[in-house]
């Protein structure tokens, strides 16, 4: 009977130990990181149509370049520049179809009059917005009479997201 009593007490001690096996020292806490990344986006709007932008020999012509749908990370901005079609002074050249004549127009920002030159940022945006560009009246290189014919040129705009 003493053996049964001792065995019973031992069994109860083990049972109590099994019911409460966790102590504060055994508790573990782990973190799980959850993430989501939304890509940056925007739509660059430049003057474009089937005919392009019609310039004039008698008056300046303006057009807007802008961005819409801007969704940028904090501290980021969109920079717009011209990568082809103007020179270092902001002069655009249009060449005569089937000929050798050239017409020129100075491209500037309307609000400041600053020339829009090759590979230089002329506009920065953090939200939807636009800048108005001014094309001066077309003229020949030597200010002579404009020869009959169609003239054209291409301006390439580039936009980048930067810090």
PDB file of C-alpha atoms in Angstrom:
ATOM      1  CA  UNK A   1       0.000   0.000   0.000  1.00  0.00           C
ATOM      2  CA  UNK A   2       2.895   2.318   0.743  1.00  0.00           C
ATOM      3  CA  UNK A   3       4.192   1.598  -2.737  1.00  0.00           C
ATOM      4  CA  UNK A   4       0.813   2.427  -4.226  1.00  0.00           C
ATOM      5  CA  UNK A   5       0.637   5.625  -2.206  1.00  0.00           C
ATOM      6  CA  UNK A   6       4.147   6.642  -3.257  1.00  0.00           C
ATOM      7  CA  UNK A   7       3.349   5.760  -6.872  1.00  0.00           C
ATOM      8  CA  UNK A   8       0.132   7.805  -6.671  1.00  0.00           C
ATOM      9  CA  UNK A   9       1.916  10.847  -5.266  1.00  0.00           C
ATOM     10  CA  UNK A  10       4.607  10.532  -7.937  1.00  0.00           C
ATOM     11  CA  UNK A  11       1.954  10.182 -10.662  1.00  0.00           C
ATOM     12  CA  UNK A  12       0.149  13.278  -9.395  1.00  0.00           C
ATOM     13  CA  UNK A  13       3.380  15.266  -9.320  1.00  0.00           C
ATOM     14  CA  UNK A  14       4.141  14.245 -12.904  1.00  0.00           C
ATOM     15  CA  UNK A  15       0.593  15.040 -14.013  1.00  0.00           C
ATOM     16  CA  UNK A  16       0.764  18.524 -12.484  1.00  0.00           C
ATOM     17  CA  UNK A  17       4.128  19.055 -14.197  1.00  0.00           C
ATOM     18  CA  UNK A  18       2.659  18.032 -17.550  1.00  0.00           C
ATOM     19  CA  UNK A  19      -0.352  20.298 -17.260  1.00  0.00           C
ATOM     20  CA  UNK A  20       1.802  23.401 -16.655  1.00  0.00           C
ATOM     21  CA  UNK A  21       4.969  22.744 -18.664  1.00  0.00           C
ATOM     22  CA  UNK A  22       5.486  26.351 -19.883  1.00  0.00           C
ATOM     23  CA  UNK A  23       7.176  28.937 -17.726  1.00  0.00           C
ATOM     24  CA  UNK A  24       7.837  32.619 -18.525  1.00  0.00           C
ATOM     25  CA  UNK A  25      11.409  31.784 -19.459  1.00  0.00           C
ATOM     26  CA  UNK A  26      10.157  29.405 -22.174  1.00  0.00           C
ATOM     27  CA  UNK A  27       7.843  31.920 -23.927  1.00  0.00           C
ATOM     28  CA  UNK A  28       9.064  32.950 -27.384  1.00  0.00           C
ATOM     29  CA  UNK A  29       7.899  35.949 -29.373  1.00  0.00           C
ATOM     30  CA  UNK A  30       8.577  36.252 -33.077  1.00  0.00           C
ATOM     31  CA  UNK A  31       7.672  39.016 -35.499  1.00  0.00           C
ATOM     32  CA  UNK A  32       6.463  38.612 -39.040  1.00  0.00           C
ATOM     33  CA  UNK A  33       6.958  41.510 -41.446  1.00  0.00           C
ATOM     34  CA  UNK A  34       4.203  42.045 -43.986  1.00  0.00           C
ATOM     35  CA  UNK A  35       4.859  44.283 -46.982  1.00  0.00           C
ATOM     36  CA  UNK A  36       3.324  45.665 -50.151  1.00  0.00           C
ATOM     37  CA  UNK A  37       4.895  47.878 -52.786  1.00  0.00           C
ATOM     38  CA  UNK A  38       2.870  50.035 -55.157  1.00  0.00           C
ATOM     39  CA  UNK A  39       4.832  50.997 -58.248  1.00  0.00           C
ATOM     40  CA  UNK A  40       5.276  54.632 -59.178  1.00  0.00           C
ATOM     41  CA  UNK A  41       3.312  55.864 -62.175  1.00  0.00           C
ATOM     42  CA  UNK A  42       2.468  58.896 -64.299  1.00  0.00           C
ATOM     43  CA  UNK A  43       1.378  59.769 -67.826  1.00  0.00           C
ATOM     44  CA  UNK A  44       3.498  62.235 -69.827  1.00  0.00           C
ATOM     45  CA  UNK A  45       1.447  64.382 -72.203  1.00  0.00           C
ATOM     46  CA  UNK A  46       3.218  66.068 -75.094  1.00  0.00           C
ATOM     47  CA  UNK A  47       1.716  67.868 -78.081  1.00  0.00           C
ATOM     48  CA  UNK A  48       1.017  65.079 -80.513  1.00  0.00           C
ATOM     49  CA  UNK A  49      -1.491  64.506 -83.235  1.00  0.00           C
ATOM     50  CA  UNK A  50      -1.512  63.049 -86.722  1.00  0.00           C
ATOM     51  CA  UNK A  51      -0.359  66.425 -88.060  1.00  0.00           C
ATOM     52  CA  UNK A  52       1.892  67.371 -85.138  1.00  0.00           C
ATOM     53  CA  UNK A  53       2.125  70.947 -83.903  1.00  0.00           C
ATOM     54  CA  UNK A  54       1.735  73.589 -86.613  1.00  0.00           C
ATOM     55  CA  UNK A  55       4.190  76.444 -86.176  1.00  0.00           C
ATOM     56  CA  UNK A  56       3.873  79.842 -87.829  1.00  0.00           C
ATOM     57  CA  UNK A  57       6.130  82.327 -89.623  1.00  0.00           C
ATOM     58  CA  UNK A  58       4.099  85.271 -88.330  1.00  0.00           C
ATOM     59  CA  UNK A  59       3.460  84.560 -84.640  1.00  0.00           C
ATOM     60  CA  UNK A  60       4.606  82.531 -81.653  1.00  0.00           C
ATOM     61  CA  UNK A  61       2.862  79.238 -80.910  1.00  0.00           C
ATOM     62  CA  UNK A  62       2.422  77.769 -77.423  1.00  0.00           C
ATOM     63  CA  UNK A  63       1.727  74.235 -76.271  1.00  0.00           C
ATOM     64  CA  UNK A  64       1.687  72.416 -72.943  1.00  0.00           C
ATOM     65  CA  UNK A  65       3.823  69.525 -71.740  1.00  0.00           C
ATOM     66  CA  UNK A  66       2.589  67.923 -68.546  1.00  0.00           C
ATOM     67  CA  UNK A  67       2.012  64.889 -66.386  1.00  0.00           C
ATOM     68  CA  UNK A  68      -1.202  63.377 -65.033  1.00  0.00           C
ATOM     69  CA  UNK A  69      -1.999  60.414 -62.818  1.00  0.00           C
ATOM     70  CA  UNK A  70       1.119  61.123 -60.754  1.00  0.00           C
ATOM     71  CA  UNK A  71       1.704  58.553 -57.999  1.00  0.00           C
ATOM     72  CA  UNK A  72       5.209  58.880 -56.564  1.00  0.00           C
ATOM     73  CA  UNK A  73       6.960  57.671 -53.435  1.00  0.00           C
ATOM     74  CA  UNK A  74       7.768  60.415 -50.885  1.00  0.00           C
ATOM     75  CA  UNK A  75      10.757  62.543 -51.852  1.00  0.00           C
ATOM     76  CA  UNK A  76      10.606  61.564 -55.530  1.00  0.00           C
ATOM     77  CA  UNK A  77       9.899  63.802 -58.539  1.00  0.00           C
ATOM     78  CA  UNK A  78       9.459  63.621 -62.298  1.00  0.00           C
ATOM     79  CA  UNK A  79      11.983  65.544 -64.379  1.00  0.00           C
ATOM     80  CA  UNK A  80      11.217  66.346 -68.027  1.00  0.00           C
ATOM     81  CA  UNK A  81      13.818  67.258 -70.647  1.00  0.00           C
ATOM     82  CA  UNK A  82      14.305  67.361 -74.415  1.00  0.00           C
ATOM     83  CA  UNK A  83      16.722  64.681 -75.645  1.00  0.00           C
ATOM     84  CA  UNK A  84      16.645  65.432 -79.381  1.00  0.00           C
ATOM     85  CA  UNK A  85      15.421  68.104 -81.773  1.00  0.00           C
ATOM     86  CA  UNK A  86      16.842  71.252 -80.150  1.00  0.00           C
ATOM     87  CA  UNK A  87      20.377  72.528 -79.863  1.00  0.00           C
ATOM     88  CA  UNK A  88      22.281  73.881 -76.874  1.00  0.00           C
ATOM     89  CA  UNK A  89      20.671  77.300 -77.371  1.00  0.00           C
ATOM     90  CA  UNK A  90      17.098  76.010 -77.552  1.00  0.00           C
ATOM     91  CA  UNK A  91      16.773  76.369 -81.330  1.00  0.00           C
ATOM     92  CA  UNK A  92      14.522  73.942 -83.207  1.00  0.00           C
ATOM     93  CA  UNK A  93      15.244  73.354 -86.890  1.00  0.00           C
ATOM     94  CA  UNK A  94      12.660  72.326 -89.473  1.00  0.00           C
ATOM     95  CA  UNK A  95      13.944  71.091 -92.827  1.00  0.00           C
ATOM     96  CA  UNK A  96      12.196  71.456 -96.155  1.00  0.00           C
ATOM     97  CA  UNK A  97      10.768  68.245 -97.616  1.00  0.00           C
ATOM     98  CA  UNK A  98      12.747  67.402-100.754  1.00  0.00           C
ATOM     99  CA  UNK A  99      14.894  70.506-100.402  1.00  0.00           C
ATOM    100  CA  UNK A 100      17.697  72.055 -98.426  1.00  0.00           C
ATOM    101  CA  UNK A 101      15.996  75.055 -96.822  1.00  0.00           C
ATOM    102  CA  UNK A 102      15.877  75.234 -93.031  1.00  0.00           C
ATOM    103  CA  UNK A 103      13.553  77.197 -90.746  1.00  0.00           C
ATOM    104  CA  UNK A 104      14.344  77.926 -87.102  1.00  0.00           C
ATOM    105  CA  UNK A 105      12.290  78.573 -83.983  1.00  0.00           C
ATOM    106  CA  UNK A 106      13.483  79.317 -80.467  1.00  0.00           C
ATOM    107  CA  UNK A 107      11.922  77.048 -77.846  1.00  0.00           C
ATOM    108  CA  UNK A 108      11.419  78.675 -74.436  1.00  0.00           C
ATOM    109  CA  UNK A 109       9.406  78.266 -71.252  1.00  0.00           C
ATOM    110  CA  UNK A 110       6.559  80.751 -71.442  1.00  0.00           C
ATOM    111  CA  UNK A 111       6.583  81.641 -67.723  1.00  0.00           C
ATOM    112  CA  UNK A 112      10.287  82.537 -67.551  1.00  0.00           C
ATOM    113  CA  UNK A 113      11.461  82.968 -71.141  1.00  0.00           C
ATOM    114  CA  UNK A 114      14.329  80.568 -70.404  1.00  0.00           C
ATOM    115  CA  UNK A 115      15.458  78.503 -73.397  1.00  0.00           C
ATOM    116  CA  UNK A 116      14.613  74.796 -73.435  1.00  0.00           C
ATOM    117  CA  UNK A 117      17.969  73.279 -74.342  1.00  0.00           C
ATOM    118  CA  UNK A 118      19.199  69.801 -75.149  1.00  0.00           C
ATOM    119  CA  UNK A 119      19.321  67.364 -72.196  1.00  0.00           C
ATOM    120  CA  UNK A 120      18.536  70.032 -69.584  1.00  0.00           C
ATOM    121  CA  UNK A 121      15.601  69.556 -67.202  1.00  0.00           C
ATOM    122  CA  UNK A 122      12.986  72.204 -67.965  1.00  0.00           C
ATOM    123  CA  UNK A 123      10.171  70.930 -65.721  1.00  0.00           C
ATOM    124  CA  UNK A 124       9.847  69.061 -62.422  1.00  0.00           C
ATOM    125  CA  UNK A 125       6.623  67.626 -61.037  1.00  0.00           C
ATOM    126  CA  UNK A 126       5.599  65.936 -57.780  1.00  0.00           C
ATOM    127  CA  UNK A 127       1.887  66.140 -58.602  1.00  0.00           C
ATOM    128  CA  UNK A 128      -0.200  66.534 -61.755  1.00  0.00           C
ATOM    129  CA  UNK A 129       0.800  69.676 -63.645  1.00  0.00           C
ATOM    130  CA  UNK A 130       2.027  71.209 -66.872  1.00  0.00           C
ATOM    131  CA  UNK A 131       4.470  73.733 -68.305  1.00  0.00           C
ATOM    132  CA  UNK A 132       3.729  75.906 -71.315  1.00  0.00           C
ATOM    133  CA  UNK A 133       6.339  75.924 -74.066  1.00  0.00           C
ATOM    134  CA  UNK A 134       6.671  78.818 -76.498  1.00  0.00           C
ATOM    135  CA  UNK A 135       7.883  78.372 -80.078  1.00  0.00           C
ATOM    136  CA  UNK A 136       8.942  81.691 -81.607  1.00  0.00           C
ATOM    137  CA  UNK A 137       7.763  82.585 -85.110  1.00  0.00           C
ATOM    138  CA  UNK A 138       9.720  80.600 -87.703  1.00  0.00           C
ATOM    139  CA  UNK A 139      12.434  82.331 -89.695  1.00  0.00           C
ATOM    140  CA  UNK A 140      15.235  81.380 -92.047  1.00  0.00           C
ATOM    141  CA  UNK A 141      18.815  81.250 -90.807  1.00  0.00           C
ATOM    142  CA  UNK A 142      19.691  84.425 -92.718  1.00  0.00           C
ATOM    143  CA  UNK A 143      16.291  86.132 -92.308  1.00  0.00           C
ATOM    144  CA  UNK A 144      15.580  85.772 -96.036  1.00  0.00           C
ATOM    145  CA  UNK A 145      12.197  84.953 -97.544  1.00  0.00           C
ATOM    146  CA  UNK A 146      10.825  81.540 -96.574  1.00  0.00           C
ATOM    147  CA  UNK A 147      10.925  79.186 -99.561  1.00  0.00           C
ATOM    148  CA  UNK A 148       7.700  77.431-100.523  1.00  0.00           C
ATOM    149  CA  UNK A 149       7.264  73.868 -99.317  1.00  0.00           C
ATOM    150  CA  UNK A 150       6.549  71.742 -96.283  1.00  0.00           C
ATOM    151  CA  UNK A 151       8.962  71.808 -93.360  1.00  0.00           C
ATOM    152  CA  UNK A 152       9.225  69.405 -90.449  1.00  0.00           C
ATOM    153  CA  UNK A 153      11.326  68.470 -87.461  1.00  0.00           C
ATOM    154  CA  UNK A 154      11.045  66.128 -84.501  1.00  0.00           C
ATOM    155  CA  UNK A 155      11.482  66.931 -80.823  1.00  0.00           C
ATOM    156  CA  UNK A 156      11.985  64.041 -78.399  1.00  0.00           C
ATOM    157  CA  UNK A 157      10.923  64.484 -74.774  1.00  0.00           C
ATOM    158  CA  UNK A 158      12.119  62.278 -71.933  1.00  0.00           C
ATOM    159  CA  UNK A 159      10.782  62.007 -68.382  1.00  0.00           C
ATOM    160  CA  UNK A 160      12.504  60.297 -65.455  1.00  0.00           C
ATOM    161  CA  UNK A 161      11.617  59.692 -61.819  1.00  0.00           C
ATOM    162  CA  UNK A 162      14.437  60.905 -59.558  1.00  0.00           C
ATOM    163  CA  UNK A 163      15.143  61.720 -55.913  1.00  0.00           C
TER     164      UNK A 163
END
